[in-house]
Amino acid sequence: MGDFMDSRSSFSQAGGLAPQDGLAFSALRALWRDAGLPAAALDNVVLSGQDPVLPSSFAVGTAAQVSIAAAGLAAAELWHLRGQPRQQVAVDMLHAAQECRSYFTINGVMPDQWDKISGAYACGDGGWVRIHAKFAHHRDGALALLGCPTGERATRADVAQALQRWKALEFEQVAADAGLVVAAMRRFDEWDAHPQAAALADQPLVSIERIGDADPRPLPAHADVLARPLQGVRVLDLTRIIAGPIGGRTLAAHGADVMLVNSPHLPNIDNIIETSQGKLSVHADLETADGRIALGNLLRSAQVFVQGYRPGGMEALGFGAQEAARIRPGIVYVSLSAYGARGPWANRRGFDSLVQTATGFNHAEALAAGQAEPKPLPVQILDYASGFLMAFGAQAALLRQATEGGSWQVRVSLARTALWLRSLGRVDDGLNCPMPAVDDLLDTTETGFGTLSAVRHAARLSATPAVWVRPSAPPGTHPTVWPFQGTLAG
């Protein structure tokens, strides 16, 4: 406790404690209340710092801090449910924002996280589109649609010239019809008039819904004060890119056994090196009977199932929410989507950068900066905040399951997180904030990929510090079996 109180003191010197009626605490309290969690837990939160902490006119620091604090406080409440006194949870805003920067090195080298074709382009009608080309099939599909050379022969100049023949909204629609990932830049008022925005308006930020009957599975009490909040909880992580993997990584930081399930035939991005911290990593081809059998066997003794497939994708493979609840009554099933579970864009592919563009953020940030070209937020905050909110929702549902019973579905979407970020307001003079150094927040570990230096987790729990016990490992490193049979397996 002494170290924790020392850190609280340093928080005060660095940026001051957030008041109980301040923006960050109010946002956290609303999240906590909407999830039906005990108000008494909020007495144990320490929030420090204030926006701006990164160069943005939006409250990206607040969004990072609140989403991380919600997940950390939910872990602490699970610890309390397991027979231990409530503990304090501290989150510094600058640290939280730094965790959202995707900043890491492997063997001293920072991977290049963007393809040369990815980015914003002007169209012939004066509008703008953003192309996401991190995966080769997305890149080459967009290039082929434009009539440009594909593969390594492609250049940004080719794309820019080709898009002069298109209107922004028309190219967005044609690309979507082809299953590609492109977004046209909209103003906030244009997005607000879109049917998908209307569909999102009545969707909760974190939807927690009972989807079936099951007996309660109380979490075994922790007699050992060195145990961790999620010790013995098994999590299947079927996500890729950033948001979903961040959700699983957060659960692992609080002691869950998280198993990342990858297809042996699908590509991954370099971020998997950093987002796989704390996880087991297995291969299972769900297009085959053997892969589906392996996943079904794992599911039968899991408590949480996290997936980021497009709506309907897991149902087609036999592992939708209702199917998972039949296989494993009492499951907490967490789903991530780009644009929400309902509405005309519910099945549309999307990534953080594209959702920022489509929902108005790139235009608003550009306007604040006095430029015409779309301006992205300084971090992929929609991804990161959504990932932390997934971890929060999963734990809130675990608390409900342990006390009420039932099977539960948790839903989070990037576009709904974007609406929440908007609700946090704008930051005066935020774009003049310098990008801070990150060196003093880095931890270095040996992993299956090499020597990893990455930002440590920003949630600081006084009794059960967040830590990734397992180093990140390449896909397929581990067998498709749980490493032990714990008391929660039944």
PDB file of N, CA, C and O in Angstrom, residues 70-104:
ATOM      1  N   ALA A  70     -12.441   1.897 -16.025  1.00  0.00           N
ATOM      2  CA  ALA A  70     -13.625   1.044 -15.920  1.00  0.00           C
ATOM      3  C   ALA A  70     -13.234  -0.427 -15.898  1.00  0.00           C
ATOM      4  O   ALA A  70     -13.747  -1.217 -15.087  1.00  0.00           O
ATOM      5  N   ALA A  71     -12.314  -0.815 -16.788  1.00  0.00           N
ATOM      6  CA  ALA A  71     -11.873  -2.208 -16.815  1.00  0.00           C
ATOM      7  C   ALA A  71     -11.125  -2.573 -15.540  1.00  0.00           C
ATOM      8  O   ALA A  71     -11.313  -3.664 -14.982  1.00  0.00           O
ATOM      9  N   GLY A  72     -10.265  -1.686 -15.059  1.00  0.00           N
ATOM     10  CA  GLY A  72      -9.522  -1.967 -13.838  1.00  0.00           C
ATOM     11  C   GLY A  72     -10.418  -2.049 -12.615  1.00  0.00           C
ATOM     12  O   GLY A  72     -10.238  -2.920 -11.752  1.00  0.00           O
ATOM     13  N   LEU A  73     -11.400  -1.163 -12.543  1.00  0.00           N
ATOM     14  CA  LEU A  73     -12.305  -1.172 -11.396  1.00  0.00           C
ATOM     15  C   LEU A  73     -13.192  -2.419 -11.410  1.00  0.00           C
ATOM     16  O   LEU A  73     -13.504  -2.977 -10.352  1.00  0.00           O
ATOM     17  N   ALA A  74     -13.587  -2.864 -12.606  1.00  0.00           N
ATOM     18  CA  ALA A  74     -14.370  -4.103 -12.701  1.00  0.00           C
ATOM     19  C   ALA A  74     -13.550  -5.293 -12.226  1.00  0.00           C
ATOM     20  O   ALA A  74     -14.072  -6.198 -11.551  1.00  0.00           O
ATOM     21  N   ALA A  75     -12.261  -5.312 -12.563  1.00  0.00           N
ATOM     22  CA  ALA A  75     -11.393  -6.383 -12.062  1.00  0.00           C
ATOM     23  C   ALA A  75     -11.313  -6.333 -10.542  1.00  0.00           C
ATOM     24  O   ALA A  75     -11.390  -7.367  -9.860  1.00  0.00           O
ATOM     25  N   ALA A  76     -11.180  -5.137  -9.992  1.00  0.00           N
ATOM     26  CA  ALA A  76     -11.118  -4.994  -8.537  1.00  0.00           C
ATOM     27  C   ALA A  76     -12.421  -5.439  -7.883  1.00  0.00           C
ATOM     28  O   ALA A  76     -12.412  -6.020  -6.788  1.00  0.00           O
ATOM     29  N   GLU A  77     -13.547  -5.212  -8.557  1.00  0.00           N
ATOM     30  CA  GLU A  77     -14.826  -5.627  -7.990  1.00  0.00           C
ATOM     31  C   GLU A  77     -14.977  -7.152  -8.036  1.00  0.00           C
ATOM     32  O   GLU A  77     -15.553  -7.752  -7.119  1.00  0.00           O
ATOM     33  N   LEU A  78     -14.436  -7.784  -9.065  1.00  0.00           N
ATOM     34  CA  LEU A  78     -14.411  -9.251  -9.091  1.00  0.00           C
ATOM     35  C   LEU A  78     -13.536  -9.782  -7.955  1.00  0.00           C
ATOM     36  O   LEU A  78     -13.858 -10.803  -7.329  1.00  0.00           O
ATOM     37  N   TRP A  79     -12.444  -9.114  -7.688  1.00  0.00           N
ATOM     38  CA  TRP A  79     -11.574  -9.471  -6.562  1.00  0.00           C
ATOM     39  C   TRP A  79     -12.355  -9.378  -5.240  1.00  0.00           C
ATOM     40  O   TRP A  79     -12.274 -10.257  -4.385  1.00  0.00           O
ATOM     41  N   HIS A  80     -13.151  -8.322  -5.121  1.00  0.00           N
ATOM     42  CA  HIS A  80     -13.972  -8.149  -3.922  1.00  0.00           C
ATOM     43  C   HIS A  80     -15.039  -9.239  -3.829  1.00  0.00           C
ATOM     44  O   HIS A  80     -15.291  -9.784  -2.746  1.00  0.00           O
ATOM     45  N   LEU A  81     -15.646  -9.587  -4.962  1.00  0.00           N
ATOM     46  CA  LEU A  81     -16.652 -10.646  -4.983  1.00  0.00           C
ATOM     47  C   LEU A  81     -16.061 -11.979  -4.534  1.00  0.00           C
ATOM     48  O   LEU A  81     -16.769 -12.829  -3.979  1.00  0.00           O
ATOM     49  N   ARG A  82     -14.770 -12.133  -4.718  1.00  0.00           N
ATOM     50  CA  ARG A  82     -14.108 -13.383  -4.364  1.00  0.00           C
ATOM     51  C   ARG A  82     -13.586 -13.367  -2.928  1.00  0.00           C
ATOM     52  O   ARG A  82     -12.728 -14.165  -2.560  1.00  0.00           O
ATOM     53  N   GLY A  83     -14.096 -12.444  -2.105  1.00  0.00           N
ATOM     54  CA  GLY A  83     -13.844 -12.502  -0.674  1.00  0.00           C
ATOM     55  C   GLY A  83     -12.780 -11.578  -0.151  1.00  0.00           C
ATOM     56  O   GLY A  83     -12.411 -11.675   1.029  1.00  0.00           O
ATOM     57  N   GLN A  84     -12.277 -10.666  -0.985  1.00  0.00           N
ATOM     58  CA  GLN A  84     -11.210  -9.769  -0.541  1.00  0.00           C
ATOM     59  C   GLN A  84     -11.737  -8.339  -0.373  1.00  0.00           C
ATOM     60  O   GLN A  84     -12.735  -7.959  -0.983  1.00  0.00           O
ATOM     61  N   PRO A  85     -11.089  -7.535   0.460  1.00  0.00           N
ATOM     62  CA  PRO A  85     -11.518  -6.134   0.617  1.00  0.00           C
ATOM     63  C   PRO A  85     -11.381  -5.382  -0.708  1.00  0.00           C
ATOM     64  O   PRO A  85     -10.547  -5.724  -1.553  1.00  0.00           O
ATOM     65  N   ARG A  86     -12.211  -4.369  -0.880  1.00  0.00           N
ATOM     66  CA  ARG A  86     -12.067  -3.534  -2.070  1.00  0.00           C
ATOM     67  C   ARG A  86     -10.699  -2.862  -2.068  1.00  0.00           C
ATOM     68  O   ARG A  86     -10.196  -2.465  -1.019  1.00  0.00           O
ATOM     69  N   GLN A  87     -10.108  -2.742  -3.232  1.00  0.00           N
ATOM     70  CA  GLN A  87      -8.801  -2.112  -3.358  1.00  0.00           C
ATOM     71  C   GLN A  87      -8.925  -0.845  -4.200  1.00  0.00           C
ATOM     72  O   GLN A  87      -9.929  -0.626  -4.887  1.00  0.00           O
ATOM     73  N   GLN A  88      -7.902  -0.025  -4.153  1.00  0.00           N
ATOM     74  CA  GLN A  88      -7.900   1.215  -4.918  1.00  0.00           C
ATOM     75  C   GLN A  88      -7.400   0.983  -6.337  1.00  0.00           C
ATOM     76  O   GLN A  88      -6.540   0.135  -6.579  1.00  0.00           O
ATOM     77  N   VAL A  89      -7.953   1.756  -7.260  1.00  0.00           N
ATOM     78  CA  VAL A  89      -7.592   1.689  -8.673  1.00  0.00           C
ATOM     79  C   VAL A  89      -7.215   3.101  -9.120  1.00  0.00           C
ATOM     80  O   VAL A  89      -8.033   4.021  -9.028  1.00  0.00           O
ATOM     81  N   ALA A  90      -5.995   3.268  -9.571  1.00  0.00           N
ATOM     82  CA  ALA A  90      -5.497   4.578  -9.997  1.00  0.00           C
ATOM     83  C   ALA A  90      -5.143   4.538 -11.475  1.00  0.00           C
ATOM     84  O   ALA A  90      -4.519   3.584 -11.948  1.00  0.00           O
ATOM     85  N   VAL A  91      -5.541   5.576 -12.201  1.00  0.00           N
ATOM     86  CA  VAL A  91      -5.189   5.702 -13.616  1.00  0.00           C
ATOM     87  C   VAL A  91      -4.803   7.144 -13.884  1.00  0.00           C
ATOM     88  O   VAL A  91      -5.602   8.064 -13.671  1.00  0.00           O
ATOM     89  N   ASP A  92      -3.590   7.359 -14.341  1.00  0.00           N
ATOM     90  CA  ASP A  92      -3.125   8.675 -14.746  1.00  0.00           C
ATOM     91  C   ASP A  92      -3.468   8.896 -16.212  1.00  0.00           C
ATOM     92  O   ASP A  92      -3.241   8.017 -17.058  1.00  0.00           O
ATOM     93  N   MET A  93      -3.999  10.068 -16.552  1.00  0.00           N
ATOM     94  CA  MET A  93      -4.480  10.310 -17.907  1.00  0.00           C
ATOM     95  C   MET A  93      -3.369  10.268 -18.947  1.00  0.00           C
ATOM     96  O   MET A  93      -3.530   9.684 -20.026  1.00  0.00           O
ATOM     97  N   LEU A  94      -2.229  10.851 -18.655  1.00  0.00           N
ATOM     98  CA  LEU A  94      -1.134  10.828 -19.619  1.00  0.00           C
ATOM     99  C   LEU A  94      -0.680   9.403 -19.883  1.00  0.00           C
ATOM    100  O   LEU A  94      -0.486   8.997 -21.032  1.00  0.00           O
ATOM    101  N   HIS A  95      -0.520   8.608 -18.825  1.00  0.00           N
ATOM    102  CA  HIS A  95      -0.131   7.212 -18.991  1.00  0.00           C
ATOM    103  C   HIS A  95      -1.172   6.455 -19.813  1.00  0.00           C
ATOM    104  O   HIS A  95      -0.839   5.687 -20.722  1.00  0.00           O
ATOM    105  N   ALA A  96      -2.447   6.688 -19.523  1.00  0.00           N
ATOM    106  CA  ALA A  96      -3.510   6.007 -20.256  1.00  0.00           C
ATOM    107  C   ALA A  96      -3.449   6.345 -21.741  1.00  0.00           C
ATOM    108  O   ALA A  96      -3.565   5.463 -22.609  1.00  0.00           O
ATOM    109  N   ALA A  97      -3.257   7.621 -22.057  1.00  0.00           N
ATOM    110  CA  ALA A  97      -3.176   8.025 -23.463  1.00  0.00           C
ATOM    111  C   ALA A  97      -1.957   7.428 -24.144  1.00  0.00           C
ATOM    112  O   ALA A  97      -2.017   7.006 -25.313  1.00  0.00           O
ATOM    113  N   GLN A  98      -0.835   7.371 -23.418  1.00  0.00           N
ATOM    114  CA  GLN A  98       0.376   6.785 -23.998  1.00  0.00           C
ATOM    115  C   GLN A  98       0.191   5.303 -24.314  1.00  0.00           C
ATOM    116  O   GLN A  98       0.747   4.796 -25.294  1.00  0.00           O
ATOM    117  N   GLU A  99      -0.610   4.613 -23.504  1.00  0.00           N
ATOM    118  CA  GLU A  99      -0.860   3.193 -23.784  1.00  0.00           C
ATOM    119  C   GLU A  99      -1.622   3.011 -25.086  1.00  0.00           C
ATOM    120  O   GLU A  99      -1.589   1.928 -25.674  1.00  0.00           O
ATOM    121  N   CYS A 100      -2.286   4.046 -25.545  1.00  0.00           N
ATOM    122  CA  CYS A 100      -3.103   3.962 -26.763  1.00  0.00           C
ATOM    123  C   CYS A 100      -2.344   4.355 -28.024  1.00  0.00           C
ATOM    124  O   CYS A 100      -2.946   4.492 -29.098  1.00  0.00           O
ATOM    125  N   ARG A 101      -1.048   4.517 -27.930  1.00  0.00           N
ATOM    126  CA  ARG A 101      -0.273   4.985 -29.078  1.00  0.00           C
ATOM    127  C   ARG A 101       0.259   3.871 -29.962  1.00  0.00           C
ATOM    128  O   ARG A 101       0.889   4.139 -30.989  1.00  0.00           O
ATOM    129  N   SER A 102       0.047   2.612 -29.591  1.00  0.00           N
ATOM    130  CA  SER A 102       0.624   1.486 -30.351  1.00  0.00           C
ATOM    131  C   SER A 102       2.140   1.626 -30.450  1.00  0.00           C
ATOM    132  O   SER A 102       2.753   1.231 -31.443  1.00  0.00           O
ATOM    133  N   TYR A 103       2.743   2.180 -29.415  1.00  0.00           N
ATOM    134  CA  TYR A 103       4.182   2.411 -29.418  1.00  0.00           C
ATOM    135  C   TYR A 103       4.884   1.184 -28.850  1.00  0.00           C
ATOM    136  O   TYR A 103       4.687   0.827 -27.693  1.00  0.00           O
ATOM    137  N   PHE A 104       5.720   0.543 -29.668  1.00  0.00           N
ATOM    138  CA  PHE A 104       6.533  -0.567 -29.183  1.00  0.00           C
ATOM    139  C   PHE A 104       7.686  -0.804 -30.144  1.00  0.00           C
ATOM    140  O   PHE A 104       7.634  -0.394 -31.312  1.00  0.00           O
TER     141      PHE A 104
END
